[in-house]
Structures are given as C-alpha cells and as structure tokens.
Amino acid sequence: MNTINTHSHQRTAATASASWTVAPEPVTSPDATLLRRAYYAEVAGRYWKRQVTEAEIDQGLLDFPDDGLLPPTGQFVVGRHGGEPLSCGGLRLLDPATAELTKVYVDPRARGTGGGAALLEALEAQGRALGAERVRLDTRSDLVEARALYARHGYAEIPAYNSGPYAEHWFEKRLA
C-alpha cells in the first residue's frame, strides 16, 4: 500500500501541526462513500446553485458510476487530515499510457491545508504504478479552486479529449 504523508503549512498552528495521509481504499468503504457523496453534493449544488437532496445525490452517483477505480484499471484514494477522512480522488486508465483523474475532493473545512497537493501526489503515484505516462482530467468553469490547484501542480490546459456533459476545461500533466 502506498501511503504519502505531507505536512500542511497553513492557516493556524493547529492545522500546521497535523499531516495528511493519503492511501488507496475501496471506493465502497464507508469513508470513501461519505466523501463521494460530499463531492457530488458540492459539485451538483454549485452547478444548480442550491442545496441538493439525498435523493439527488443517490441518483447522481448512479448516473456517474465509479467504475474502473480499482486495480488493474484504476485506483481510489482517501486522504486523512489529523486522522479524519477529509479528501478523496479516483484515477482510471483511459488507455495504457493515459490515466484520468475523477472525484477529486477536499472537504471545505480542510481546504488550504495541503490536502489537494497530497491527493494529486498520491494519484499521480498510482498512475505511474499503473504504467501511465500522463494524467488528464476535465472540470467545469465554476470550479475555480480545482482549476487553480491543477495549474499550481503542473497541469496544463489542453484541447477537449472527451465530450462529458459538464466538461468545460481539460488538463494534462506528463508523469514520465
């Protein structure tokens, strides 16, 4: 099991003393399930500009399944900050040389503590372990924090590589 620790360098002495641990975890584990639901609630709520219902979250998770997020075609990771599960992300192979990030999420209470960087580092390591030479992702215009995170960590905007219904920006980073 690959575990990556990164020390936060942040807002208060309390968060600065805590560390992030990011490790593979089944997408169906209780913590992964709660984080995937929180991810969907946030992205759907921002898109619809309102709070989403539990039924809408259930339907969204059915409409956008987490298939391919386990070896040998991918991986799902959960990040813990001070032992609490507060982030997650998935990676799946699009082809033998290309992995795609999905469901990248950091709980709002933990943003600015290094969780996004820790997630990307762990997901990129998983991509390399699966033989990927590059990582791609798509995101929306309103997810400005995500776009800034990717840009800060070496992801460059590229032409569209898919036609997802919510894809407005596409990014890629070389792993090799």
Tab-separated table of C-alpha atoms in Angstrom:
chain	number	residue	atom	x	y	z
A	1	MET	CA	0.000	0.000	0.000
A	2	ASN	CA	1.423	3.367	-0.997
A	3	THR	CA	0.987	5.986	1.695
A	4	ILE	CA	2.049	9.568	1.211
A	5	ASN	CA	2.454	11.975	4.094
A	6	THR	CA	2.673	15.671	3.511
A	7	HIS	CA	2.872	18.180	6.275
A	8	SER	CA	0.493	21.057	5.964
A	9	HIS	CA	1.806	24.584	6.080
A	10	GLN	CA	-1.201	26.606	6.816
A	11	ARG	CA	-3.731	28.796	8.474
A	12	THR	CA	-3.136	28.095	12.156
A	13	ALA	CA	-0.663	26.357	14.395
A	14	ALA	CA	-3.238	23.585	14.881
A	15	THR	CA	-3.543	22.780	11.179
A	16	ALA	CA	0.174	23.288	10.623
A	17	SER	CA	0.984	20.554	13.136
A	18	ALA	CA	-1.313	17.992	11.518
A	19	SER	CA	-0.379	15.942	8.491
A	20	TRP	CA	-2.193	14.436	5.543
A	21	THR	CA	-2.067	10.716	4.895
A	22	VAL	CA	-3.405	9.566	1.543
A	23	ALA	CA	-3.791	5.863	0.808
A	24	PRO	CA	-5.712	3.541	-1.532
A	25	GLU	CA	-9.085	2.483	-0.208
A	26	PRO	CA	-12.014	0.635	-1.778
A	27	VAL	CA	-14.418	3.086	-3.403
A	28	THR	CA	-17.192	1.318	-1.466
A	29	SER	CA	-15.671	1.724	2.015
A	30	PRO	CA	-17.769	3.742	4.473
A	31	ASP	CA	-15.333	6.698	4.453
A	32	ALA	CA	-14.972	6.657	0.653
A	33	THR	CA	-18.754	6.526	0.268
A	34	LEU	CA	-19.290	9.508	2.570
A	35	LEU	CA	-16.615	11.509	0.731
A	36	ARG	CA	-18.021	10.640	-2.712
A	37	ARG	CA	-21.459	11.772	-1.528
A	38	ALA	CA	-19.975	15.028	-0.202
A	39	TYR	CA	-18.161	15.535	-3.522
A	40	TYR	CA	-21.345	15.064	-5.515
A	41	ALA	CA	-23.369	17.275	-3.152
A	42	GLU	CA	-20.865	20.086	-3.619
A	43	VAL	CA	-20.402	19.899	-7.398
A	44	ALA	CA	-24.124	19.428	-8.067
A	45	GLY	CA	-25.086	22.120	-5.566
A	46	ARG	CA	-22.690	24.598	-7.117
A	47	TYR	CA	-23.957	23.759	-10.596
A	48	TRP	CA	-27.628	24.037	-9.625
A	49	LYS	CA	-26.940	26.957	-7.227
A	50	ARG	CA	-28.858	25.282	-4.409
A	51	GLN	CA	-28.507	22.563	-1.825
A	52	VAL	CA	-29.100	19.093	-3.258
A	53	THR	CA	-31.293	16.422	-1.701
A	54	GLU	CA	-30.160	12.976	-0.608
A	55	ALA	CA	-32.262	11.510	-3.438
A	56	GLU	CA	-30.454	13.725	-5.971
A	57	ILE	CA	-27.109	12.585	-4.583
A	58	ASP	CA	-28.230	8.948	-4.869
A	59	GLN	CA	-29.300	9.499	-8.479
A	60	GLY	CA	-26.114	11.374	-9.348
A	61	LEU	CA	-23.966	8.552	-8.056
A	62	LEU	CA	-25.978	6.134	-10.211
A	63	ASP	CA	-25.711	8.403	-13.273
A	64	PHE	CA	-21.934	8.821	-12.866
A	65	PRO	CA	-20.680	5.456	-11.568
A	66	ASP	CA	-17.244	4.972	-10.108
A	67	ASP	CA	-16.382	2.115	-12.438
A	68	GLY	CA	-12.758	1.423	-13.188
A	69	LEU	CA	-11.468	2.892	-9.913
A	70	LEU	CA	-9.772	-0.286	-8.752
A	71	PRO	CA	-6.731	-2.221	-9.919
A	72	PRO	CA	-5.791	-3.139	-12.566
A	73	THR	CA	-7.703	-0.324	-14.322
A	74	GLY	CA	-7.518	2.375	-11.665
A	75	GLN	CA	-7.429	3.307	-8.015
A	76	PHE	CA	-9.364	5.288	-5.420
A	77	VAL	CA	-7.663	7.055	-2.520
A	78	VAL	CA	-8.850	8.629	0.713
A	79	GLY	CA	-6.962	11.418	2.434
A	80	ARG	CA	-6.971	11.865	6.173
A	81	HIS	CA	-6.011	15.038	7.987
A	82	GLY	CA	-5.355	14.521	11.654
A	83	GLY	CA	-6.850	11.052	11.205
A	84	GLU	CA	-10.186	12.356	9.881
A	85	PRO	CA	-11.220	11.371	6.313
A	86	LEU	CA	-11.463	14.734	4.533
A	87	SER	CA	-10.450	14.136	0.916
A	88	CYS	CA	-10.704	11.630	-1.879
A	89	GLY	CA	-9.910	11.097	-5.513
A	90	GLY	CA	-10.004	8.485	-8.204
A	91	LEU	CA	-7.883	7.555	-11.165
A	92	ARG	CA	-8.757	5.280	-14.083
A	93	LEU	CA	-6.855	4.263	-17.184
A	94	LEU	CA	-8.263	5.630	-20.433
A	95	ASP	CA	-5.622	3.681	-22.366
A	96	PRO	CA	-2.321	2.039	-21.318
A	97	ALA	CA	-0.469	5.390	-21.325
A	98	THR	CA	-3.219	7.760	-20.129
A	99	ALA	CA	-4.899	7.949	-16.738
A	100	GLU	CA	-7.810	10.214	-15.875
A	101	LEU	CA	-8.467	11.887	-12.519
A	102	THR	CA	-12.022	11.944	-11.216
A	103	LYS	CA	-13.884	12.703	-7.980
A	104	VAL	CA	-11.035	14.876	-6.648
A	105	TYR	CA	-12.433	16.430	-3.476
A	106	VAL	CA	-11.205	18.155	-0.327
A	107	ASP	CA	-13.730	18.916	2.394
A	108	PRO	CA	-14.190	22.711	2.644
A	109	ARG	CA	-13.109	22.616	6.317
A	110	ALA	CA	-9.694	21.333	5.245
A	111	ARG	CA	-9.016	23.462	2.186
A	112	GLY	CA	-5.774	25.385	2.313
A	113	THR	CA	-4.053	22.732	4.432
A	114	GLY	CA	-2.234	20.877	1.651
A	115	GLY	CA	-4.895	18.227	1.066
A	116	GLY	CA	-5.247	18.901	-2.654
A	117	ALA	CA	-1.492	18.657	-3.189
A	118	ALA	CA	-1.345	15.434	-1.156
A	119	LEU	CA	-4.190	13.948	-3.222
A	120	LEU	CA	-2.548	14.836	-6.528
A	121	GLU	CA	0.793	13.422	-5.389
A	122	ALA	CA	-0.834	10.145	-4.360
A	123	LEU	CA	-2.973	9.871	-7.502
A	124	GLU	CA	-0.012	10.609	-9.761
A	125	ALA	CA	1.995	7.900	-7.951
A	126	GLN	CA	-0.874	5.483	-8.515
A	127	GLY	CA	-0.945	6.463	-12.203
A	128	ARG	CA	2.773	5.738	-12.538
A	129	ALA	CA	2.283	2.381	-10.787
A	130	LEU	CA	-0.362	1.521	-13.395
A	131	GLY	CA	2.066	2.434	-16.186
A	132	ALA	CA	0.515	5.760	-17.192
A	133	GLU	CA	2.746	8.344	-18.835
A	134	ARG	CA	0.269	11.198	-18.454
A	135	VAL	CA	-2.765	12.174	-16.402
A	136	ARG	CA	-5.768	14.021	-17.788
A	137	LEU	CA	-8.909	15.455	-16.287
A	138	ASP	CA	-11.877	17.598	-17.128
A	139	THR	CA	-13.585	20.149	-14.935
A	140	ARG	CA	-16.083	22.980	-15.014
A	141	SER	CA	-15.575	26.746	-15.192
A	142	ASP	CA	-17.241	27.337	-11.813
A	143	LEU	CA	-14.819	25.014	-10.006
A	144	VAL	CA	-12.194	27.755	-9.839
A	145	GLU	CA	-10.379	26.292	-6.822
A	146	ALA	CA	-9.879	22.999	-8.645
A	147	ARG	CA	-8.588	24.703	-11.780
A	148	ALA	CA	-6.139	26.749	-9.699
A	149	LEU	CA	-4.963	23.615	-7.870
A	150	TYR	CA	-4.253	21.793	-11.121
A	151	ALA	CA	-2.414	24.774	-12.623
A	152	ARG	CA	-0.255	25.133	-9.470
A	153	HIS	CA	0.760	21.485	-9.760
A	154	GLY	CA	1.889	21.423	-13.359
A	155	TYR	CA	-1.324	20.611	-15.203
A	156	ALA	CA	-1.706	22.489	-18.480
A	157	GLU	CA	-4.961	23.162	-20.301
A	158	ILE	CA	-5.340	21.034	-23.418
A	159	PRO	CA	-7.970	20.682	-26.158
A	160	ALA	CA	-11.031	18.634	-25.275
A	161	TYR	CA	-10.314	14.897	-25.121
A	162	ASN	CA	-13.881	13.922	-24.206
A	163	SER	CA	-17.394	15.256	-24.543
A	164	GLY	CA	-18.615	14.946	-20.947
A	165	PRO	CA	-21.834	16.828	-20.273
A	166	TYR	CA	-20.182	19.094	-17.682
A	167	ALA	CA	-16.660	19.286	-19.128
A	168	GLU	CA	-15.592	22.862	-19.877
A	169	HIS	CA	-11.834	22.719	-19.231
A	170	TRP	CA	-9.402	19.884	-19.898
A	171	PHE	CA	-5.973	19.473	-18.299
A	172	GLU	CA	-2.994	17.161	-18.707
A	173	LYS	CA	0.255	16.512	-16.875
A	174	ARG	CA	3.117	14.312	-18.054
A	175	LEU	CA	4.185	11.755	-15.481
A	176	ALA	CA	7.309	10.454	-17.207
